[in-house]
Each structure stands twice: as structure tokens, then as C-alpha cells.
mmCIF file of C-alpha atoms in Angstrom:
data_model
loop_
_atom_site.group_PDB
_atom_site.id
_atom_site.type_symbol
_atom_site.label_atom_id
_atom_site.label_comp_id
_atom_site.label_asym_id
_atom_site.label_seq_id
_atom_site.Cartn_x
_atom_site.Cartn_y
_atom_site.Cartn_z
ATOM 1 C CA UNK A 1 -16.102 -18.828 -12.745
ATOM 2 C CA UNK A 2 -12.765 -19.330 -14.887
ATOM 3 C CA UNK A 3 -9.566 -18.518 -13.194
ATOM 4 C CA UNK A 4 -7.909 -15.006 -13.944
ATOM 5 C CA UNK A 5 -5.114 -16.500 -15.621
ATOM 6 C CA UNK A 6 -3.982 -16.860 -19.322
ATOM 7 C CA UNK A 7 -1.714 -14.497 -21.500
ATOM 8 C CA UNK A 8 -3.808 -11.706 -20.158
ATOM 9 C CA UNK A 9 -4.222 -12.676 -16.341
ATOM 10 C CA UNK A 10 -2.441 -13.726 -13.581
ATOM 11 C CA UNK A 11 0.383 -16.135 -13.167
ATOM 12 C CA UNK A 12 -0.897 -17.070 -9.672
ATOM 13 C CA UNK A 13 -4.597 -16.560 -9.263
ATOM 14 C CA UNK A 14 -6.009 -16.308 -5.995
ATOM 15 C CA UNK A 15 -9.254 -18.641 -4.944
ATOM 16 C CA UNK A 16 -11.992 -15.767 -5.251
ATOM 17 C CA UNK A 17 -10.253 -13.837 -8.698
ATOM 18 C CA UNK A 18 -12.656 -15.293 -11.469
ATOM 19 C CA UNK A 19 -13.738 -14.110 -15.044
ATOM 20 C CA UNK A 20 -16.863 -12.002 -15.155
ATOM 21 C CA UNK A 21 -18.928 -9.660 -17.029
ATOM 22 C CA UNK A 22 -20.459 -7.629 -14.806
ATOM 23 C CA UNK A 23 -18.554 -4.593 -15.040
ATOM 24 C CA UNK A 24 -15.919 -4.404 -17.748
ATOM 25 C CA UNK A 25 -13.441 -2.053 -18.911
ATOM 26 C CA UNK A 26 -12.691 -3.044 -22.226
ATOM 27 C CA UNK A 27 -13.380 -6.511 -24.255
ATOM 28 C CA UNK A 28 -16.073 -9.296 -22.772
ATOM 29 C CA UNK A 29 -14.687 -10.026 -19.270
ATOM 30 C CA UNK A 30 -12.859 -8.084 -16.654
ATOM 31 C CA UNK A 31 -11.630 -10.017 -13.426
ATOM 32 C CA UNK A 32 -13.709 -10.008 -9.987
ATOM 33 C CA UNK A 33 -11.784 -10.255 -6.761
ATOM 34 C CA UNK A 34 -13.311 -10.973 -3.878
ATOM 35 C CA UNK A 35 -12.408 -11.326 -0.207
ATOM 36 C CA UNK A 36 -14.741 -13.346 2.739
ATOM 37 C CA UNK A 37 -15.576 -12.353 5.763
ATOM 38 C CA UNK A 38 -12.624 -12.355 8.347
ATOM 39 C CA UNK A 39 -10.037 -13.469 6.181
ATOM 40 C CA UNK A 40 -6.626 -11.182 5.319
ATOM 41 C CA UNK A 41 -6.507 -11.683 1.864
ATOM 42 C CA UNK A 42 -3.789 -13.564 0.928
ATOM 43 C CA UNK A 43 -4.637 -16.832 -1.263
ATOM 44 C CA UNK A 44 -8.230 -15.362 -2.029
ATOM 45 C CA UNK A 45 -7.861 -11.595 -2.543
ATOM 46 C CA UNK A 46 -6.098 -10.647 -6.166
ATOM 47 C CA UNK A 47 -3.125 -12.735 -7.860
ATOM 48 C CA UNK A 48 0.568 -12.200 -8.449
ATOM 49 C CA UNK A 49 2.159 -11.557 -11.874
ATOM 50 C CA UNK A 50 5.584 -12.903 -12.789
ATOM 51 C CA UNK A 51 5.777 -13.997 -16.516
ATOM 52 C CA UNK A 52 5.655 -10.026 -18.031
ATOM 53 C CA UNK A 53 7.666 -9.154 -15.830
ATOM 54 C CA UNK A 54 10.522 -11.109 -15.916
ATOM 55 C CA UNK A 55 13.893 -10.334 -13.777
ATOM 56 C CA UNK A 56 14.577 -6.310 -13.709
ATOM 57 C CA UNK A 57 17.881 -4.888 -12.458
ATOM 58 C CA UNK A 58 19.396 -1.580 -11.986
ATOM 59 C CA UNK A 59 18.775 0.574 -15.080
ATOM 60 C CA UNK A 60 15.676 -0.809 -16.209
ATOM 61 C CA UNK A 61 12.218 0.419 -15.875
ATOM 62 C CA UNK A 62 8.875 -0.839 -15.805
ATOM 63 C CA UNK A 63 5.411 1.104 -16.214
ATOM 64 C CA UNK A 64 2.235 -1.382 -14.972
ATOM 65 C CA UNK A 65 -1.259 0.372 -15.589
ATOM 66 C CA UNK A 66 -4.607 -1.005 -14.317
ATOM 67 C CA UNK A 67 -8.150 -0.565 -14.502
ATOM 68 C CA UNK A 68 -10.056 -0.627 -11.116
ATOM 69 C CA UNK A 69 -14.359 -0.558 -10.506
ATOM 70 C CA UNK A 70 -14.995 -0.385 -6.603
ATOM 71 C CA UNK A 71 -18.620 -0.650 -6.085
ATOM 72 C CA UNK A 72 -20.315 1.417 -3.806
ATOM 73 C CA UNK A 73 -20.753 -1.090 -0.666
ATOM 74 C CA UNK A 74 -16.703 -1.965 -0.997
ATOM 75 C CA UNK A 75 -15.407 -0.873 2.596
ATOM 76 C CA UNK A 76 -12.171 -0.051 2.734
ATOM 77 C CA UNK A 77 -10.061 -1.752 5.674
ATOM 78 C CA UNK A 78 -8.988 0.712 8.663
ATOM 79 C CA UNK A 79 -5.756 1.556 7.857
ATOM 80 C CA UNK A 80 -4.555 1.952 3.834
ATOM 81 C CA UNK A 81 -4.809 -0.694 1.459
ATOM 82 C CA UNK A 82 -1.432 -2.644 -0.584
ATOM 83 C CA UNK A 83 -2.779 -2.453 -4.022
ATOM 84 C CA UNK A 84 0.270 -2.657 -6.270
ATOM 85 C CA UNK A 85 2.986 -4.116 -5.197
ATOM 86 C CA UNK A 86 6.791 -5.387 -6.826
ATOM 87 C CA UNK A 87 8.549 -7.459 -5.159
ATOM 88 C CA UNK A 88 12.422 -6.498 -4.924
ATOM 89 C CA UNK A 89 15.357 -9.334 -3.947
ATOM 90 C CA UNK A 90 18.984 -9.367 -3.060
ATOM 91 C CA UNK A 91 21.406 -10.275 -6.258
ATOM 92 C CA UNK A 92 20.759 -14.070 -5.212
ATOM 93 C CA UNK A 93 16.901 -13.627 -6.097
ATOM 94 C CA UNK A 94 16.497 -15.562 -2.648
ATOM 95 C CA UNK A 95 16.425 -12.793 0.391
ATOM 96 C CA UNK A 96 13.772 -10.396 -0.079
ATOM 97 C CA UNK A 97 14.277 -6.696 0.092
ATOM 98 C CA UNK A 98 10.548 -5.822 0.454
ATOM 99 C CA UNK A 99 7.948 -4.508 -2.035
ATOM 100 C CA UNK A 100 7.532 -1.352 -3.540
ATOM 101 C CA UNK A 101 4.426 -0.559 -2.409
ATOM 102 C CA UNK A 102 1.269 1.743 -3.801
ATOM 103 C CA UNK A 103 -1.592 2.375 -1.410
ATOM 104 C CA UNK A 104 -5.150 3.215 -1.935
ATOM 105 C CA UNK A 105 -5.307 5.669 1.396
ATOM 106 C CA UNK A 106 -9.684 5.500 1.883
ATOM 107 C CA UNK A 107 -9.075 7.229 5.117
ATOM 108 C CA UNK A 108 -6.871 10.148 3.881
ATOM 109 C CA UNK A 109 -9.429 12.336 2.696
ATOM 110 C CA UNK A 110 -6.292 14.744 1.947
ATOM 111 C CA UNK A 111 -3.436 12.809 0.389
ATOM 112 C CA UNK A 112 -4.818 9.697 -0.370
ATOM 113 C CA UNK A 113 -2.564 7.741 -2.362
ATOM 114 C CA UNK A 114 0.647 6.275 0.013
ATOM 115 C CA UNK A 115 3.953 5.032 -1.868
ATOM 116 C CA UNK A 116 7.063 3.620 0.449
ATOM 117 C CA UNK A 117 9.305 0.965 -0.151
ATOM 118 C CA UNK A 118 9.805 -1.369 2.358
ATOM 119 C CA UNK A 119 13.635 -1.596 1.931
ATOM 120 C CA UNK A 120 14.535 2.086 3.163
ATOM 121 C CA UNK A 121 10.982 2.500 4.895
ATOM 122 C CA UNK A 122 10.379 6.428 3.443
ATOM 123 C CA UNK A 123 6.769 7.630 2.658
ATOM 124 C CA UNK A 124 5.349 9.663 -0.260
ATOM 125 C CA UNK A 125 1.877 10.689 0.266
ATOM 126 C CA UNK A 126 0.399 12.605 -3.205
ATOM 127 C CA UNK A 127 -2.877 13.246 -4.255
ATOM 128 C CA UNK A 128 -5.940 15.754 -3.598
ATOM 129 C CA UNK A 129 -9.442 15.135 -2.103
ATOM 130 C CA UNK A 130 -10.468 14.824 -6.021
ATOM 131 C CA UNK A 131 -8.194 11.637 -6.571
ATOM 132 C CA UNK A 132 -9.732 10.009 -3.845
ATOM 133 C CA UNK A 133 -11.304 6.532 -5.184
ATOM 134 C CA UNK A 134 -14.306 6.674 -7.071
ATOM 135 C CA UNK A 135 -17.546 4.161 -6.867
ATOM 136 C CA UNK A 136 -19.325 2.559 -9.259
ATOM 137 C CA UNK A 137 -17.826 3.587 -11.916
ATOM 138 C CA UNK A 138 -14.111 2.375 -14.056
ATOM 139 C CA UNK A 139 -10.836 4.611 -13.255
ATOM 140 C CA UNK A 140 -7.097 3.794 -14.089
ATOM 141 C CA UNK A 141 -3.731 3.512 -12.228
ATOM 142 C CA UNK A 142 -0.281 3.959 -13.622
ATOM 143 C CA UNK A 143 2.426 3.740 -11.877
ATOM 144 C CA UNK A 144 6.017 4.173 -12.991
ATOM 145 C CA UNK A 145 9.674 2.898 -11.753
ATOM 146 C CA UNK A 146 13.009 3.583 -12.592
ATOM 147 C CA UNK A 147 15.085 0.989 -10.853
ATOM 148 C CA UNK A 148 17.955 2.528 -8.784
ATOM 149 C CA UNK A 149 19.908 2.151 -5.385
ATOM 150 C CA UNK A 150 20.358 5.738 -5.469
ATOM 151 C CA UNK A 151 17.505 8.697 -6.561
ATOM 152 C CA UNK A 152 18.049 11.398 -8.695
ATOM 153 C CA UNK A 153 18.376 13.626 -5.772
ATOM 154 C CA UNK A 154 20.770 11.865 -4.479
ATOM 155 C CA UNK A 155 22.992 11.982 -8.254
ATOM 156 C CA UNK A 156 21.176 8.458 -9.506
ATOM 157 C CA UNK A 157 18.237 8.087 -11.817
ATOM 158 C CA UNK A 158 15.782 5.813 -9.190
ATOM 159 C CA UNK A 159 12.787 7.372 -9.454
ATOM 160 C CA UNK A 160 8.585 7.334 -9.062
ATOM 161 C CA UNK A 161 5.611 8.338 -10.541
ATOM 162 C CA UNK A 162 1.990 7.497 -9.733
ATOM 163 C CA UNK A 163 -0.686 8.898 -11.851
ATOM 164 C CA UNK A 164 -4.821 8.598 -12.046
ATOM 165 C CA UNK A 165 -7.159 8.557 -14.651
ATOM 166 C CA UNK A 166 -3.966 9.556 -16.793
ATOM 167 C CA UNK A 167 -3.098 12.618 -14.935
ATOM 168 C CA UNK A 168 0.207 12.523 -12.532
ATOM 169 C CA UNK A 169 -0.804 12.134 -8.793
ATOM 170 C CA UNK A 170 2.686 12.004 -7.380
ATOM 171 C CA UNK A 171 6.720 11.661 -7.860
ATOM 172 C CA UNK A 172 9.472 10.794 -6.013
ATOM 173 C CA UNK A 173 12.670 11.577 -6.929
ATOM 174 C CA UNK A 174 14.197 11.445 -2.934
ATOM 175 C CA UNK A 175 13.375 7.250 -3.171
ATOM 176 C CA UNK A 176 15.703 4.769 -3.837
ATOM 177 C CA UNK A 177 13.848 2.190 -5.789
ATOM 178 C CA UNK A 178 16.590 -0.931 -4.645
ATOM 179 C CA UNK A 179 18.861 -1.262 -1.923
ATOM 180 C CA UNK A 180 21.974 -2.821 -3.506
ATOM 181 C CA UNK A 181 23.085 -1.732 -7.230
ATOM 182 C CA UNK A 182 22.926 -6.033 -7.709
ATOM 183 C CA UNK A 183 19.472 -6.210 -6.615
ATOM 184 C CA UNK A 184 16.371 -7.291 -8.826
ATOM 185 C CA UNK A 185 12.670 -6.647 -8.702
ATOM 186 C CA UNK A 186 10.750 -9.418 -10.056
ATOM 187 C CA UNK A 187 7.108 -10.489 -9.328
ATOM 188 C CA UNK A 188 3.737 -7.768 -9.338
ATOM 189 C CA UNK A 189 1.127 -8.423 -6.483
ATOM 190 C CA UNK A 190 -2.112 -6.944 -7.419
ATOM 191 C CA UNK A 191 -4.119 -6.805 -3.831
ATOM 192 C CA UNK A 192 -3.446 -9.859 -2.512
ATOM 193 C CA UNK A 193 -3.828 -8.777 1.281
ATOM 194 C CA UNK A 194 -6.811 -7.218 2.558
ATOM 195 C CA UNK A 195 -5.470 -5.683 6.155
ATOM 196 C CA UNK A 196 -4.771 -7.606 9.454
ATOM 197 C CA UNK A 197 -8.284 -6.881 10.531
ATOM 198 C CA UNK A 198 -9.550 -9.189 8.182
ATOM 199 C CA UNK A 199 -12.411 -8.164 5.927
ATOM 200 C CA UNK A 200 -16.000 -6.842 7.535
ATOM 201 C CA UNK A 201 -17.926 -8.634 4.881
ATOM 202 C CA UNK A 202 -17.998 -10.889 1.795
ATOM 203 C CA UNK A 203 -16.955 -8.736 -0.535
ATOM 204 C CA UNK A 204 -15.918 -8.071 -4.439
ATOM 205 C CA UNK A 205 -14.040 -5.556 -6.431
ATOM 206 C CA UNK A 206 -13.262 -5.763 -10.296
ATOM 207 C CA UNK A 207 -9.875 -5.024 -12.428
ATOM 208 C CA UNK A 208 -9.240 -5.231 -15.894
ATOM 209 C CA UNK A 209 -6.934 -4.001 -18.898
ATOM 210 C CA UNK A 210 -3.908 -4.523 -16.900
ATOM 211 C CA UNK A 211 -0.921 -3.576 -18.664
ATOM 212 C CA UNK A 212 2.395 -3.812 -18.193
ATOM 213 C CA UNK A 213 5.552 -1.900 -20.248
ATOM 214 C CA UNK A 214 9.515 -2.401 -19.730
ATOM 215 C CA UNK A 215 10.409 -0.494 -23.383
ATOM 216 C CA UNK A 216 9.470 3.214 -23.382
ATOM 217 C CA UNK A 217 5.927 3.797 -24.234
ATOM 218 C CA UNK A 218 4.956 6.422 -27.315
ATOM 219 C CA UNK A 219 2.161 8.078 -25.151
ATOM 220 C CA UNK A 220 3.013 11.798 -22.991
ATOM 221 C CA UNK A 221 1.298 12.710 -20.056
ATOM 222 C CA UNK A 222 0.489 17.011 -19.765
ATOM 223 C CA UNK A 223 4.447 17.369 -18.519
ATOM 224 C CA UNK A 224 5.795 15.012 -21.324
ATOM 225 C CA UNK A 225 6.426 12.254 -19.395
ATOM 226 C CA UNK A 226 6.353 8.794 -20.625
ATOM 227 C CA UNK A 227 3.401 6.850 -20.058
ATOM 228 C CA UNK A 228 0.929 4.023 -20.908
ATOM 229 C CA UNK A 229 -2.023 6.631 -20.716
#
């Protein structure tokens, strides 16, 4: 099938992300991912967005919403699974700070949605048994970032919310969002690693209507938050 790339895709497609109309969101094709047997992930599982992006810095913020279908034989790898992921830098957009990182927790039948960022290394775990994943059938992911080296707890504005199906799952305001106040965040993985285990099967999952936001959106979640919806 065609590569998941174009004004609507990917800027790096992985090997197994394709166009296909089996299960689809909104408009004629959504995007499969798959992952084989035994491999991790990385250069088959998902793609990496750059272009809509474009360089963030302190102050700015970014919401990135996504449609997910996980079909009913999709199993989970052991541990939690890095499903979206931006990429954060030092001011010289060379060292890496570590991602900010969403998991999809399968095994937390409790909390199952995991946020940390890997430059501070704090968890957030949110959610209910209800906002566990669903199969077979299309939900959406929001999440939302205010880019700061300090949270609001902590008398700066860095802050996170996560929300499901349009309804808020989680928020952090006790998480810095960079390390330095010169940092930048630039680059979204979607997937891209499976889990050091390597997949138990050939497998495929599907995404679609990803969209991404750096102005403030018109739409209010049930608090009056800001949000794609």
C-alpha cells in the first residue's frame, strides 16, 4: 500500500504504516501500522512527525489529537506501550533531553494511561478501568502541553493534560515539561517502538484524523479547557 505520508501523514513513515480502508475514522483511508513477529518496532511500527510541528520553545503550546482502532487480536506488549511521544532538545537542537512520553498502560486495569518525561523521570498515572482501550471499534486521544522548565506548582505555567474520547483523563501541573528555559521540543513519534520483547505476532493497528494545534483551539472540554475535541 501507499506510504502514510503527504500533507496529512507522516514526515518519516515507517516500512509497515500504509494507506488503507479497512477501518476508517473519517474520509476514504485511515493509516495501518503494523509490527512483525520479534521485531521492536522501530523502522516498521508508526512514523515520526516534524513538519506541523516545527521548533517549540518555552511559552508555546501544542495540542496533537489522534484517532486509534485496536482490533480485538492486538496484544499489548508486557510492560506499557510509548504511543505519543515529543521529542525535547537542549538550546543547540543537538543533545536530546528525552521525550515526553504518553502510555497506553494494557496491564493497568486501574490507572491505565502513564505520562513521564524522560528529562526529570516523574510519573502521572490517570485514568479509570472505563478508559481502558477499547477493541474493535474508533476512540480518540488528546493530549495537551504547555512548554515550561518550571510547573505551575512550582510558580511556572508547564503543564499536562491527557484526555479520551473528549473527556479529560489526567493533568499534571507538578511536571516540568523542559529542563532548561532554552530548550525546544520538536519532532512527534506516533508508536514507533513496540517493547524490548519484540512483538508475539504479525500484527496491525489503525490511526487516523491526526491533528495537531499550536494556536488556541475554539472547542471547551466539560471544565472549559481548551481543546481540539
Amino acid at each position: 500500500g501507499e506510504a502514510c505520508g503527504g500533507e496529512d501523514g507522516f514526515d518519516e513513515s515507517f516500512s509497515l504504516s500504509v494507506r488503507d480502508d479497512t477501518h476508517v475514522f473519517e474520509g476514504e483511508t485511515a493509516c495501518r501500522l503494523g509490527v512483525p513477529e520479534g521485531r521492536q518496532g522501530f523502522g516498521a511500527f508508526g512514523g515520526i512527525l516534524n513538519r506541523r510541528l516545527g521548533q517549540l520553545v518555552k511559552g508555546d503550546e501544542i495540542w496533537i489529537r489522534i484517532a486509534l482502532y485496536v482490533p480485538s487480536d492486538w496484544q499489548f506488549n508486557e510492560g506499557r506501550s510509548k504511543f505519543l511521544r515529543l521529542r525535547t532538545f537542549a538550546a543547540d537542537g543537538e543533545e536530546s533531553r528525552g521525550y515526553l512520553d504518553w502510555y497506553l498502560a494494557s496491564r493497568d486495569d486501574s490507572r491505565p494511561h502513564h505520562w513521564i518525561y524522560e528529562g526529570t523521570h516523574r510519573w502521572s498515572r490517570w485514568g479509570t478501568p472505563e478508559t481502558q482501550v477499547q477493541r474493535d471499534t474508533w476512540e480518540t486521544y488528546e493530549v495537551y502541553y504547555y512548554l515550561d522548565e518550571l510547573p505551575v506548582d512550582e510558580g511556572g505555567m508547564g503543564r499536562v493534560r491527557v484526555w479520551k474520547n473528549g473527556a479529560l483523563v489526567g493533568e499534571a501541573t507538578n511536571q516540568r515539561t523542559l529542563v532548561e528555559a532554552t530548550d525546544v521540543a520538536r519532532g512527534l513519534n506516533i508508536f514507533t517502538w513496540f517493547g524490548n520483547e519484540g512483538a508475539p505476532r504479525d500484527q496491525v493497528l489503525w490511526i487516523d484524523s491526526l491533528q495537531v494545534a499550536v494556536e488556541e483551539p475554539p472547542a471547551r472540554d466539560a471544565a472549559g479547557n481548551p481543546f481540539l475535541g
